[in-house]
PDB file of C-alpha atoms and ligand atoms in Angstrom:
ATOM      1  CA  MET A   1       0.924  15.669   5.910  1.00  0.00           C
ATOM      2  CA  ARG A   2       2.880  12.660   3.527  1.00  0.00           C
ATOM      3  CA  LYS A   3       3.192  10.073   6.188  1.00  0.00           C
ATOM      4  CA  LEU A   4       0.891   7.062   5.651  1.00  0.00           C
ATOM      5  CA  LEU A   5       1.174   2.686   7.171  1.00  0.00           C
ATOM      6  CA  ALA A   6      -0.500   0.109   5.657  1.00  0.00           C
ATOM      7  CA  ALA A   7      -0.975  -3.157   6.587  1.00  0.00           C
ATOM      8  CA  ASN A   8      -1.446  -5.835   3.705  1.00  0.00           C
ATOM      9  CA  TRP A   9      -2.828  -9.268   5.744  1.00  0.00           C
ATOM     10  CA  LYS A  10      -2.640 -10.946   2.037  1.00  0.00           C
ATOM     11  CA  MET A  11      -4.150 -14.683   2.199  1.00  0.00           C
ATOM     12  CA  HIS A  12      -4.232 -15.156   5.980  1.00  0.00           C
ATOM     13  CA  PHE A  13      -5.740 -14.912   9.595  1.00  0.00           C
ATOM     14  CA  TYR A  14      -8.598 -17.355   9.468  1.00  0.00           C
ATOM     15  CA  PRO A  15     -11.951 -16.592  11.773  1.00  0.00           C
ATOM     16  CA  GLY A  16     -11.565 -15.779  15.252  1.00  0.00           C
ATOM     17  CA  GLU A  17      -7.683 -14.567  14.775  1.00  0.00           C
ATOM     18  CA  ILE A  18      -8.494 -10.766  13.751  1.00  0.00           C
ATOM     19  CA  LYS A  19     -10.386  -9.512  17.267  1.00  0.00           C
ATOM     20  CA  PRO A  20      -7.174 -10.153  19.455  1.00  0.00           C
ATOM     21  CA  LEU A  21      -5.060  -8.667  16.401  1.00  0.00           C
ATOM     22  CA  LEU A  22      -7.415  -5.774  15.619  1.00  0.00           C
ATOM     23  CA  ASN A  23      -7.423  -5.191  19.626  1.00  0.00           C
ATOM     24  CA  GLU A  24      -3.919  -5.007  20.557  1.00  0.00           C
ATOM     25  CA  LEU A  25      -3.899  -2.452  17.589  1.00  0.00           C
ATOM     26  CA  ILE A  26      -7.581  -0.418  18.643  1.00  0.00           C
ATOM     27  CA  THR A  27      -5.170   0.125  22.389  1.00  0.00           C
ATOM     28  CA  HIS A  28      -2.328   2.451  20.514  1.00  0.00           C
ATOM     29  CA  TRP A  29      -4.173   3.751  17.511  1.00  0.00           C
ATOM     30  CA  LYS A  30      -6.863   5.141  20.224  1.00  0.00           C
ATOM     31  CA  LYS A  31      -3.820   7.236  21.802  1.00  0.00           C
ATOM     32  CA  ALA A  32      -4.682  10.768  20.153  1.00  0.00           C
ATOM     33  CA  GLU A  33      -0.604  11.270  18.862  1.00  0.00           C
ATOM     34  CA  TRP A  34      -0.944   7.369  17.252  1.00  0.00           C
ATOM     35  CA  GLY A  35      -4.527   8.028  15.910  1.00  0.00           C
ATOM     36  CA  ALA A  36      -3.251  11.111  14.399  1.00  0.00           C
ATOM     37  CA  HIS A  37      -0.965   9.243  11.902  1.00  0.00           C
ATOM     38  CA  PRO A  38      -3.344   7.494   9.137  1.00  0.00           C
ATOM     39  CA  THR A  39      -2.679   3.982   9.195  1.00  0.00           C
ATOM     40  CA  VAL A  40      -4.421   1.841   6.724  1.00  0.00           C
ATOM     41  CA  LEU A  41      -5.334  -2.100   7.182  1.00  0.00           C
ATOM     42  CA  PHE A  42      -6.022  -4.581   4.301  1.00  0.00           C
ATOM     43  CA  PRO A  43      -7.717  -7.650   4.609  1.00  0.00           C
ATOM     44  CA  PRO A  44      -8.408 -10.210   3.144  1.00  0.00           C
ATOM     45  CA  MET A  45     -11.976  -9.291   1.662  1.00  0.00           C
ATOM     46  CA  ILE A  46     -13.625 -12.109   2.660  1.00  0.00           C
ATOM     47  CA  TYR A  47     -13.258 -10.228   6.227  1.00  0.00           C
ATOM     48  CA  LEU A  48     -13.734  -6.133   4.979  1.00  0.00           C
ATOM     49  CA  ARG A  49     -17.302  -5.942   5.844  1.00  0.00           C
ATOM     50  CA  GLU A  50     -16.921  -7.843   9.820  1.00  0.00           C
ATOM     51  CA  VAL A  51     -12.946  -5.026   9.932  1.00  0.00           C
ATOM     52  CA  ILE A  52     -14.666  -2.644   8.880  1.00  0.00           C
ATOM     53  CA  SER A  53     -18.020  -2.061  11.462  1.00  0.00           C
ATOM     54  CA  TYR A  54     -15.365  -3.593  14.531  1.00  0.00           C
ATOM     55  CA  LEU A  55     -12.835  -0.499  13.755  1.00  0.00           C
ATOM     56  CA  GLN A  56     -15.511   2.016  13.478  1.00  0.00           C
ATOM     57  CA  ASP A  57     -15.043   4.896  15.957  1.00  0.00           C
ATOM     58  CA  THR A  58     -11.105   4.425  15.707  1.00  0.00           C
ATOM     59  CA  PRO A  59      -8.786   5.644  13.410  1.00  0.00           C
ATOM     60  CA  LEU A  60      -7.888   2.866  11.521  1.00  0.00           C
ATOM     61  CA  GLN A  61      -8.822   2.414   8.180  1.00  0.00           C
ATOM     62  CA  VAL A  62      -9.795   0.038   5.890  1.00  0.00           C
ATOM     63  CA  GLY A  63      -8.932  -1.474   2.404  1.00  0.00           C
ATOM     64  CA  ALA A  64      -9.651  -4.233  -0.078  1.00  0.00           C
ATOM     65  CA  GLN A  65      -6.453  -5.235  -1.500  1.00  0.00           C
ATOM     66  CA  ASN A  66      -7.836  -6.041  -4.802  1.00  0.00           C
ATOM     67  CA  GLY A  67     -11.053  -4.701  -6.943  1.00  0.00           C
ATOM     68  CA  TYR A  68     -12.663  -5.211 -10.466  1.00  0.00           C
ATOM     69  CA  PRO A  69     -13.930  -2.079 -12.197  1.00  0.00           C
ATOM     70  CA  GLY A  70     -17.240  -1.477 -12.211  1.00  0.00           C
ATOM     71  CA  GLU A  71     -21.021  -1.645 -10.265  1.00  0.00           C
ATOM     72  CA  PHE A  72     -22.469  -4.617 -10.345  1.00  0.00           C
ATOM     73  CA  GLY A  73     -22.166  -8.037 -13.616  1.00  0.00           C
ATOM     74  CA  ALA A  74     -20.911 -11.373 -14.542  1.00  0.00           C
ATOM     75  CA  PHE A  75     -18.026 -10.938 -13.054  1.00  0.00           C
ATOM     76  CA  THR A  76     -17.789 -14.583 -11.562  1.00  0.00           C
ATOM     77  CA  GLY A  77     -15.248 -14.003  -7.885  1.00  0.00           C
ATOM     78  CA  GLU A  78     -15.366 -10.481  -8.747  1.00  0.00           C
ATOM     79  CA  VAL A  79     -16.111  -7.779  -5.903  1.00  0.00           C
ATOM     80  CA  SER A  80     -16.804  -4.012  -7.769  1.00  0.00           C
ATOM     81  CA  MET A  81     -15.016  -1.453  -6.779  1.00  0.00           C
ATOM     82  CA  ALA A  82     -18.604  -0.074  -5.815  1.00  0.00           C
ATOM     83  CA  GLN A  83     -19.118  -2.529  -3.465  1.00  0.00           C
ATOM     84  CA  ILE A  84     -15.670  -2.050  -1.676  1.00  0.00           C
ATOM     85  CA  ALA A  85     -16.610   1.372  -1.361  1.00  0.00           C
ATOM     86  CA  ALA A  86     -20.354   0.960  -1.005  1.00  0.00           C
ATOM     87  CA  CYS A  87     -19.372  -1.608   2.568  1.00  0.00           C
ATOM     88  CA  GLY A  88     -17.491   1.650   4.448  1.00  0.00           C
ATOM     89  CA  ALA A  89     -13.927   0.989   2.735  1.00  0.00           C
ATOM     90  CA  GLN A  90     -11.483   3.498   2.114  1.00  0.00           C
ATOM     91  CA  TRP A  91      -8.498   1.923   0.431  1.00  0.00           C
ATOM     92  CA  VAL A  92      -8.309  -0.668  -2.627  1.00  0.00           C
ATOM     93  CA  LEU A  93      -4.524  -1.724  -3.627  1.00  0.00           C
ATOM     94  CA  VAL A  94      -3.809  -1.538  -7.170  1.00  0.00           C
ATOM     95  CA  GLY A  95      -0.604  -3.320  -9.222  1.00  0.00           C
ATOM     96  CA  HIS A  96       0.880  -5.104  -6.579  1.00  0.00           C
ATOM     97  CA  SER A  97       2.719  -7.032  -7.869  1.00  0.00           C
ATOM     98  CA  GLU A  98       1.507 -10.307  -6.229  1.00  0.00           C
ATOM     99  CA  ARG A  99      -1.229  -9.461  -9.120  1.00  0.00           C
ATOM    100  CA  ARG A 100       0.691  -8.749 -11.779  1.00  0.00           C
ATOM    101  CA  GLN A 101       2.723 -11.926 -11.204  1.00  0.00           C
ATOM    102  CA  TYR A 102       0.106 -14.872 -10.172  1.00  0.00           C
ATOM    103  CA  PHE A 103      -2.984 -12.797 -11.909  1.00  0.00           C
ATOM    104  CA  SER A 104      -1.584 -11.390 -15.528  1.00  0.00           C
ATOM    105  CA  GLU A 105      -2.803  -8.642 -14.673  1.00  0.00           C
ATOM    106  CA  ASN A 106      -1.895  -6.392 -17.569  1.00  0.00           C
ATOM    107  CA  PRO A 107      -1.532  -1.923 -17.577  1.00  0.00           C
ATOM    108  CA  THR A 108      -4.726  -1.801 -18.856  1.00  0.00           C
ATOM    109  CA  LEU A 109      -6.648  -3.196 -16.522  1.00  0.00           C
ATOM    110  CA  LEU A 110      -4.452  -1.225 -13.756  1.00  0.00           C
ATOM    111  CA  ARG A 111      -5.525   1.231 -15.713  1.00  0.00           C
ATOM    112  CA  ASN A 112      -8.879   0.698 -15.523  1.00  0.00           C
ATOM    113  CA  LYS A 113      -8.654  -0.523 -11.810  1.00  0.00           C
ATOM    114  CA  LEU A 114      -7.416   2.349 -10.504  1.00  0.00           C
ATOM    115  CA  VAL A 115      -9.441   5.409 -12.732  1.00  0.00           C
ATOM    116  CA  ASP A 116     -12.660   3.282 -11.498  1.00  0.00           C
ATOM    117  CA  ALA A 117     -11.088   2.661  -7.664  1.00  0.00           C
ATOM    118  CA  GLN A 118     -10.911   7.193  -7.549  1.00  0.00           C
ATOM    119  CA  GLN A 119     -14.334   7.538  -9.794  1.00  0.00           C
ATOM    120  CA  ARG A 120     -16.303   5.659  -7.094  1.00  0.00           C
ATOM    121  CA  GLY A 121     -14.584   7.430  -4.166  1.00  0.00           C
ATOM    122  CA  LEU A 122     -11.821   5.378  -3.113  1.00  0.00           C
ATOM    123  CA  GLN A 123      -8.063   6.085  -2.097  1.00  0.00           C
ATOM    124  CA  VAL A 124      -5.459   4.575  -4.016  1.00  0.00           C
ATOM    125  CA  ILE A 125      -2.109   2.270  -3.231  1.00  0.00           C
ATOM    126  CA  TYR A 126      -0.319   2.152  -6.509  1.00  0.00           C
ATOM    127  CA  CYS A 127       2.108  -0.467  -6.425  1.00  0.00           C
ATOM    128  CA  ILE A 128       5.441  -0.533  -8.580  1.00  0.00           C
ATOM    129  CA  GLY A 129       8.631  -2.201  -8.717  1.00  0.00           C
ATOM    130  CA  GLU A 130      10.861  -3.858 -10.393  1.00  0.00           C
ATOM    131  CA  THR A 131      12.048  -7.619  -9.990  1.00  0.00           C
ATOM    132  CA  LEU A 132      15.795  -8.578  -9.642  1.00  0.00           C
ATOM    133  CA  SER A 133      16.617  -9.301 -12.994  1.00  0.00           C
ATOM    134  CA  GLN A 134      14.886  -5.941 -14.313  1.00  0.00           C
ATOM    135  CA  ARG A 135      17.403  -4.433 -11.323  1.00  0.00           C
ATOM    136  CA  GLN A 136      20.646  -6.921 -12.399  1.00  0.00           C
ATOM    137  CA  GLY A 137      20.942  -5.529 -15.806  1.00  0.00           C
ATOM    138  CA  GLY A 138      20.556  -2.230 -14.753  1.00  0.00           C
ATOM    139  CA  GLU A 139      16.544  -1.533 -15.732  1.00  0.00           C
ATOM    140  CA  THR A 140      15.214  -0.202 -12.817  1.00  0.00           C
ATOM    141  CA  PHE A 141      14.188   3.507 -13.740  1.00  0.00           C
ATOM    142  CA  ALA A 142      13.179   2.348 -16.733  1.00  0.00           C
ATOM    143  CA  VAL A 143      10.817   0.456 -15.105  1.00  0.00           C
ATOM    144  CA  LEU A 144       9.291   2.360 -12.477  1.00  0.00           C
ATOM    145  CA  ARG A 145       8.278   4.898 -15.919  1.00  0.00           C
ATOM    146  CA  GLN A 146       6.952   2.636 -17.619  1.00  0.00           C
ATOM    147  CA  GLN A 147       4.591   1.399 -14.918  1.00  0.00           C
ATOM    148  CA  ILE A 148       3.306   4.996 -13.787  1.00  0.00           C
ATOM    149  CA  GLU A 149       2.999   6.149 -17.289  1.00  0.00           C
ATOM    150  CA  GLU A 150       1.077   3.559 -18.455  1.00  0.00           C
ATOM    151  CA  VAL A 151      -1.351   3.495 -15.851  1.00  0.00           C
ATOM    152  CA  LEU A 152      -1.401   7.431 -14.443  1.00  0.00           C
ATOM    153  CA  SER A 153      -1.723  10.218 -16.289  1.00  0.00           C
ATOM    154  CA  LYS A 154      -2.744  14.027 -15.686  1.00  0.00           C
ATOM    155  CA  ASP A 155      -6.304  12.988 -15.439  1.00  0.00           C
ATOM    156  CA  THR A 156      -5.298  10.904 -12.222  1.00  0.00           C
ATOM    157  CA  LYS A 157      -7.391  12.038  -9.299  1.00  0.00           C
ATOM    158  CA  TRP A 158      -3.605  13.026  -6.904  1.00  0.00           C
ATOM    159  CA  ASN A 159      -5.546  13.385  -3.517  1.00  0.00           C
ATOM    160  CA  SER A 160      -6.718  10.119  -3.339  1.00  0.00           C
ATOM    161  CA  LEU A 161      -3.451   8.299  -4.890  1.00  0.00           C
ATOM    162  CA  ALA A 162      -0.167   6.940  -2.734  1.00  0.00           C
ATOM    163  CA  VAL A 163       2.224   5.134  -4.117  1.00  0.00           C
ATOM    164  CA  ALA A 164       3.893   2.255  -2.956  1.00  0.00           C
ATOM    165  CA  TYR A 165       8.141   1.239  -4.662  1.00  0.00           C
ATOM    166  CA  GLU A 166       7.988  -2.655  -3.342  1.00  0.00           C
ATOM    167  CA  PRO A 167      10.932  -4.247  -5.233  1.00  0.00           C
ATOM    168  CA  VAL A 168       9.798  -7.174  -6.464  1.00  0.00           C
ATOM    169  CA  TRP A 169      13.396  -8.814  -5.092  1.00  0.00           C
ATOM    170  CA  ALA A 170      12.484  -7.514  -1.656  1.00  0.00           C
ATOM    171  CA  ILE A 171       8.870  -8.906  -0.503  1.00  0.00           C
ATOM    172  CA  GLY A 172       8.699 -11.661   0.886  1.00  0.00           C
ATOM    173  CA  THR A 173      12.666 -12.597   0.537  1.00  0.00           C
ATOM    174  CA  GLY A 174      13.714 -10.993   4.263  1.00  0.00           C
ATOM    175  CA  ILE A 175      15.890  -8.828   1.639  1.00  0.00           C
ATOM    176  CA  ASN A 176      14.975  -5.191   2.055  1.00  0.00           C
ATOM    177  CA  ALA A 177      16.371  -2.341  -0.263  1.00  0.00           C
ATOM    178  CA  THR A 178      18.856  -0.619   1.140  1.00  0.00           C
ATOM    179  CA  PRO A 179      18.001   2.804   2.850  1.00  0.00           C
ATOM    180  CA  ASP A 180      19.300   4.399   0.021  1.00  0.00           C
ATOM    181  CA  GLN A 181      18.267   2.062  -2.610  1.00  0.00           C
ATOM    182  CA  ALA A 182      14.442   3.049  -1.540  1.00  0.00           C
ATOM    183  CA  GLN A 183      15.609   6.753  -1.548  1.00  0.00           C
ATOM    184  CA  GLU A 184      17.245   6.736  -4.969  1.00  0.00           C
ATOM    185  CA  ALA A 185      13.824   4.660  -6.420  1.00  0.00           C
ATOM    186  CA  HIS A 186      11.441   7.357  -4.388  1.00  0.00           C
ATOM    187  CA  ALA A 187      13.406  10.497  -4.707  1.00  0.00           C
ATOM    188  CA  PHE A 188      13.127   9.514  -8.750  1.00  0.00           C
ATOM    189  CA  ILE A 189       9.721   8.070  -8.583  1.00  0.00           C
ATOM    190  CA  ARG A 190       8.226  12.107  -7.028  1.00  0.00           C
ATOM    191  CA  THR A 191      10.436  13.699 -10.179  1.00  0.00           C
ATOM    192  CA  LEU A 192       8.401  11.530 -12.369  1.00  0.00           C
ATOM    193  CA  LEU A 193       4.634  11.986 -10.519  1.00  0.00           C
ATOM    194  CA  ALA A 194       5.931  15.593 -10.473  1.00  0.00           C
ATOM    195  CA  GLU A 195       6.319  15.986 -14.663  1.00  0.00           C
ATOM    196  CA  LEU A 196       2.622  14.269 -14.764  1.00  0.00           C
ATOM    197  CA  GLY A 197       1.977  17.302 -12.846  1.00  0.00           C
ATOM    198  CA  ALA A 198       1.206  15.652  -9.574  1.00  0.00           C
ATOM    199  CA  PRO A 199       1.297  18.099  -6.647  1.00  0.00           C
ATOM    200  CA  ALA A 200       4.749  15.646  -6.013  1.00  0.00           C
ATOM    201  CA  ASP A 201       5.367  16.642  -3.073  1.00  0.00           C
ATOM    202  CA  ARG A 202       2.373  15.932  -1.261  1.00  0.00           C
ATOM    203  CA  LEU A 203       1.941  13.074  -2.517  1.00  0.00           C
ATOM    204  CA  SER A 204       2.976   9.142   0.057  1.00  0.00           C
ATOM    205  CA  ILE A 205       5.621   7.144  -1.864  1.00  0.00           C
ATOM    206  CA  LEU A 206       5.997   4.267   0.499  1.00  0.00           C
ATOM    207  CA  TYR A 207       7.931   1.583   1.065  1.00  0.00           C
ATOM    208  CA  GLY A 208       7.378  -1.958   0.458  1.00  0.00           C
ATOM    209  CA  GLY A 209       9.555  -5.417   0.257  1.00  0.00           C
ATOM    210  CA  SER A 210      10.301  -7.060   4.432  1.00  0.00           C
ATOM    211  CA  LEU A 211      10.125  -3.991   5.854  1.00  0.00           C
ATOM    212  CA  LYS A 212      10.690  -5.325   9.487  1.00  0.00           C
ATOM    213  CA  PRO A 213      11.616  -3.358  13.597  1.00  0.00           C
ATOM    214  CA  ASP A 214      15.060  -3.386  12.677  1.00  0.00           C
ATOM    215  CA  ASN A 215      14.971  -1.323   9.532  1.00  0.00           C
ATOM    216  CA  ALA A 216      12.399   0.207   9.747  1.00  0.00           C
ATOM    217  CA  VAL A 217      13.885   3.323  11.088  1.00  0.00           C
ATOM    218  CA  GLU A 218      16.668   3.249   9.147  1.00  0.00           C
ATOM    219  CA  ILE A 219      14.655   3.469   5.610  1.00  0.00           C
ATOM    220  CA  PHE A 220      11.975   6.088   7.248  1.00  0.00           C
ATOM    221  CA  SER A 221      15.088   7.871   7.591  1.00  0.00           C
ATOM    222  CA  GLN A 222      14.927   9.038   4.004  1.00  0.00           C
ATOM    223  CA  PRO A 223      13.387  11.949   2.845  1.00  0.00           C
ATOM    224  CA  ASP A 224      11.247  11.148   0.318  1.00  0.00           C
ATOM    225  CA  VAL A 225      10.257   7.377   1.900  1.00  0.00           C
ATOM    226  CA  ASP A 226       7.156   7.840   3.093  1.00  0.00           C
ATOM    227  CA  GLY A 227       5.524   5.739   5.226  1.00  0.00           C
ATOM    228  CA  GLY A 228       5.502   1.661   4.802  1.00  0.00           C
ATOM    229  CA  LEU A 229       3.507  -0.701   3.189  1.00  0.00           C
ATOM    230  CA  VAL A 230       4.084  -4.022   5.336  1.00  0.00           C
ATOM    231  CA  GLY A 231       2.907  -6.833   4.231  1.00  0.00           C
ATOM    232  CA  GLY A 232       4.729 -10.292   7.142  1.00  0.00           C
ATOM    233  CA  ALA A 233       5.074  -7.955   9.950  1.00  0.00           C
ATOM    234  CA  SER A 234       1.595  -6.320   9.964  1.00  0.00           C
ATOM    235  CA  LEU A 235       0.740  -9.739  11.146  1.00  0.00           C
ATOM    236  CA  ARG A 236       1.618  -9.663  14.521  1.00  0.00           C
ATOM    237  CA  ALA A 237       0.610  -6.369  16.595  1.00  0.00           C
ATOM    238  CA  GLU A 238       4.300  -6.193  17.769  1.00  0.00           C
ATOM    239  CA  THR A 239       5.989  -5.628  14.909  1.00  0.00           C
ATOM    240  CA  PHE A 240       3.840  -3.575  13.310  1.00  0.00           C
ATOM    241  CA  ILE A 241       3.326  -1.517  15.793  1.00  0.00           C
ATOM    242  CA  SER A 242       7.357  -0.931  16.760  1.00  0.00           C
ATOM    243  CA  ILE A 243       7.366  -0.165  12.458  1.00  0.00           C
ATOM    244  CA  ALA A 244       4.610   2.327  14.010  1.00  0.00           C
ATOM    245  CA  GLU A 245       6.362   3.715  15.853  1.00  0.00           C
ATOM    246  CA  ALA A 246       9.905   3.893  14.178  1.00  0.00           C
ATOM    247  CA  LEU A 247       7.721   6.158  11.313  1.00  0.00           C
ATOM    248  CA  TRP A 248       5.758   8.306  13.673  1.00  0.00           C
ATOM    249  CA  ASN A 249       9.244   9.305  15.216  1.00  0.00           C
ATOM    250  CA  SER A 250      11.301   9.855  12.298  1.00  0.00           C
ATOM    251  CA  PRO A 251      12.161  12.980  10.505  1.00  0.00           C
ATOM    252  CA  ASP A 252       8.821  14.822   8.349  1.00  0.00           C
TER     253      ASP A 252
HETATM  254  C1  LIG B 301       3.804  -6.931   0.364  1.00  0.00           C
HETATM  255  O1  LIG B 301       3.383  -7.339  -0.061  1.00  0.00           O
HETATM  256  O2  LIG B 301       3.604  -5.255  -0.139  1.00  0.00           O
HETATM  257  C2  LIG B 301       5.276  -6.506   1.746  1.00  0.00           C
HETATM  258  C3  LIG B 301       5.233  -5.586   1.731  1.00  0.00           C
HETATM  259  O3  LIG B 301       5.275  -7.946   1.541  1.00  0.00           O
HETATM  260  P1  LIG B 301       6.327  -8.841   2.907  1.00  0.00           P
HETATM  261  O4  LIG B 301       6.537  -6.764   3.422  1.00  0.00           O
HETATM  262  O5  LIG B 301       6.219  -9.270   3.772  1.00  0.00           O
HETATM  263  O6  LIG B 301       8.121  -8.307   2.320  1.00  0.00           O
END
């Protein structure tokens, strides 16, 4: 099963704002046909434990938006992959363009994060994508290849990996990739994964970048688009639920 939906709440929500949203999601996901589709919420770290315990006994899974390789140590402000796993989280994001851009996360660090997360039993959504100038310069495929090859390898644990194609120019801009652009990139990524030895036809490749209820049906209808990583539209139950419906109703 390749369908996977993820909500990246980024640096949003104050105490008291989360439970009303979770209650609305739980109402939908407790229906058997919804609960069968893997769905992961990525709250801000400060709410991680609270969300995990609130969602116990529901099919909704929880992940961290970031994590630091290792167990514990003198790394002020960081939270280790081991701590995240010990809290009961199942997933972590690695390589989000905001981490690459604003926090200068380089390929060596990203590789260490990914390997460490998987060793500690976390599943990883590894995010890649080109900037606008890279797309306009015809470099999209070269950038995707580089971002895959510098972090993934034949030693990657493929059964705990999903990849998110998130063109940087589409994230938070309201401008989404066209279904054709998404399909072309996803098919290319699947080929790259196969070259590395991954069981590529079983891996989930998610699209992220201004996914909304009015573009989700078309984007999810593409054969190599297996799901979505949703930012802005995951902050309201109504829009996230309607994107979920589009995914559940899309062809397998
Ligand atoms: C994201 O941050 O992963 C994302 C896709 O954001 P948005 O949906 O807001 O473009």
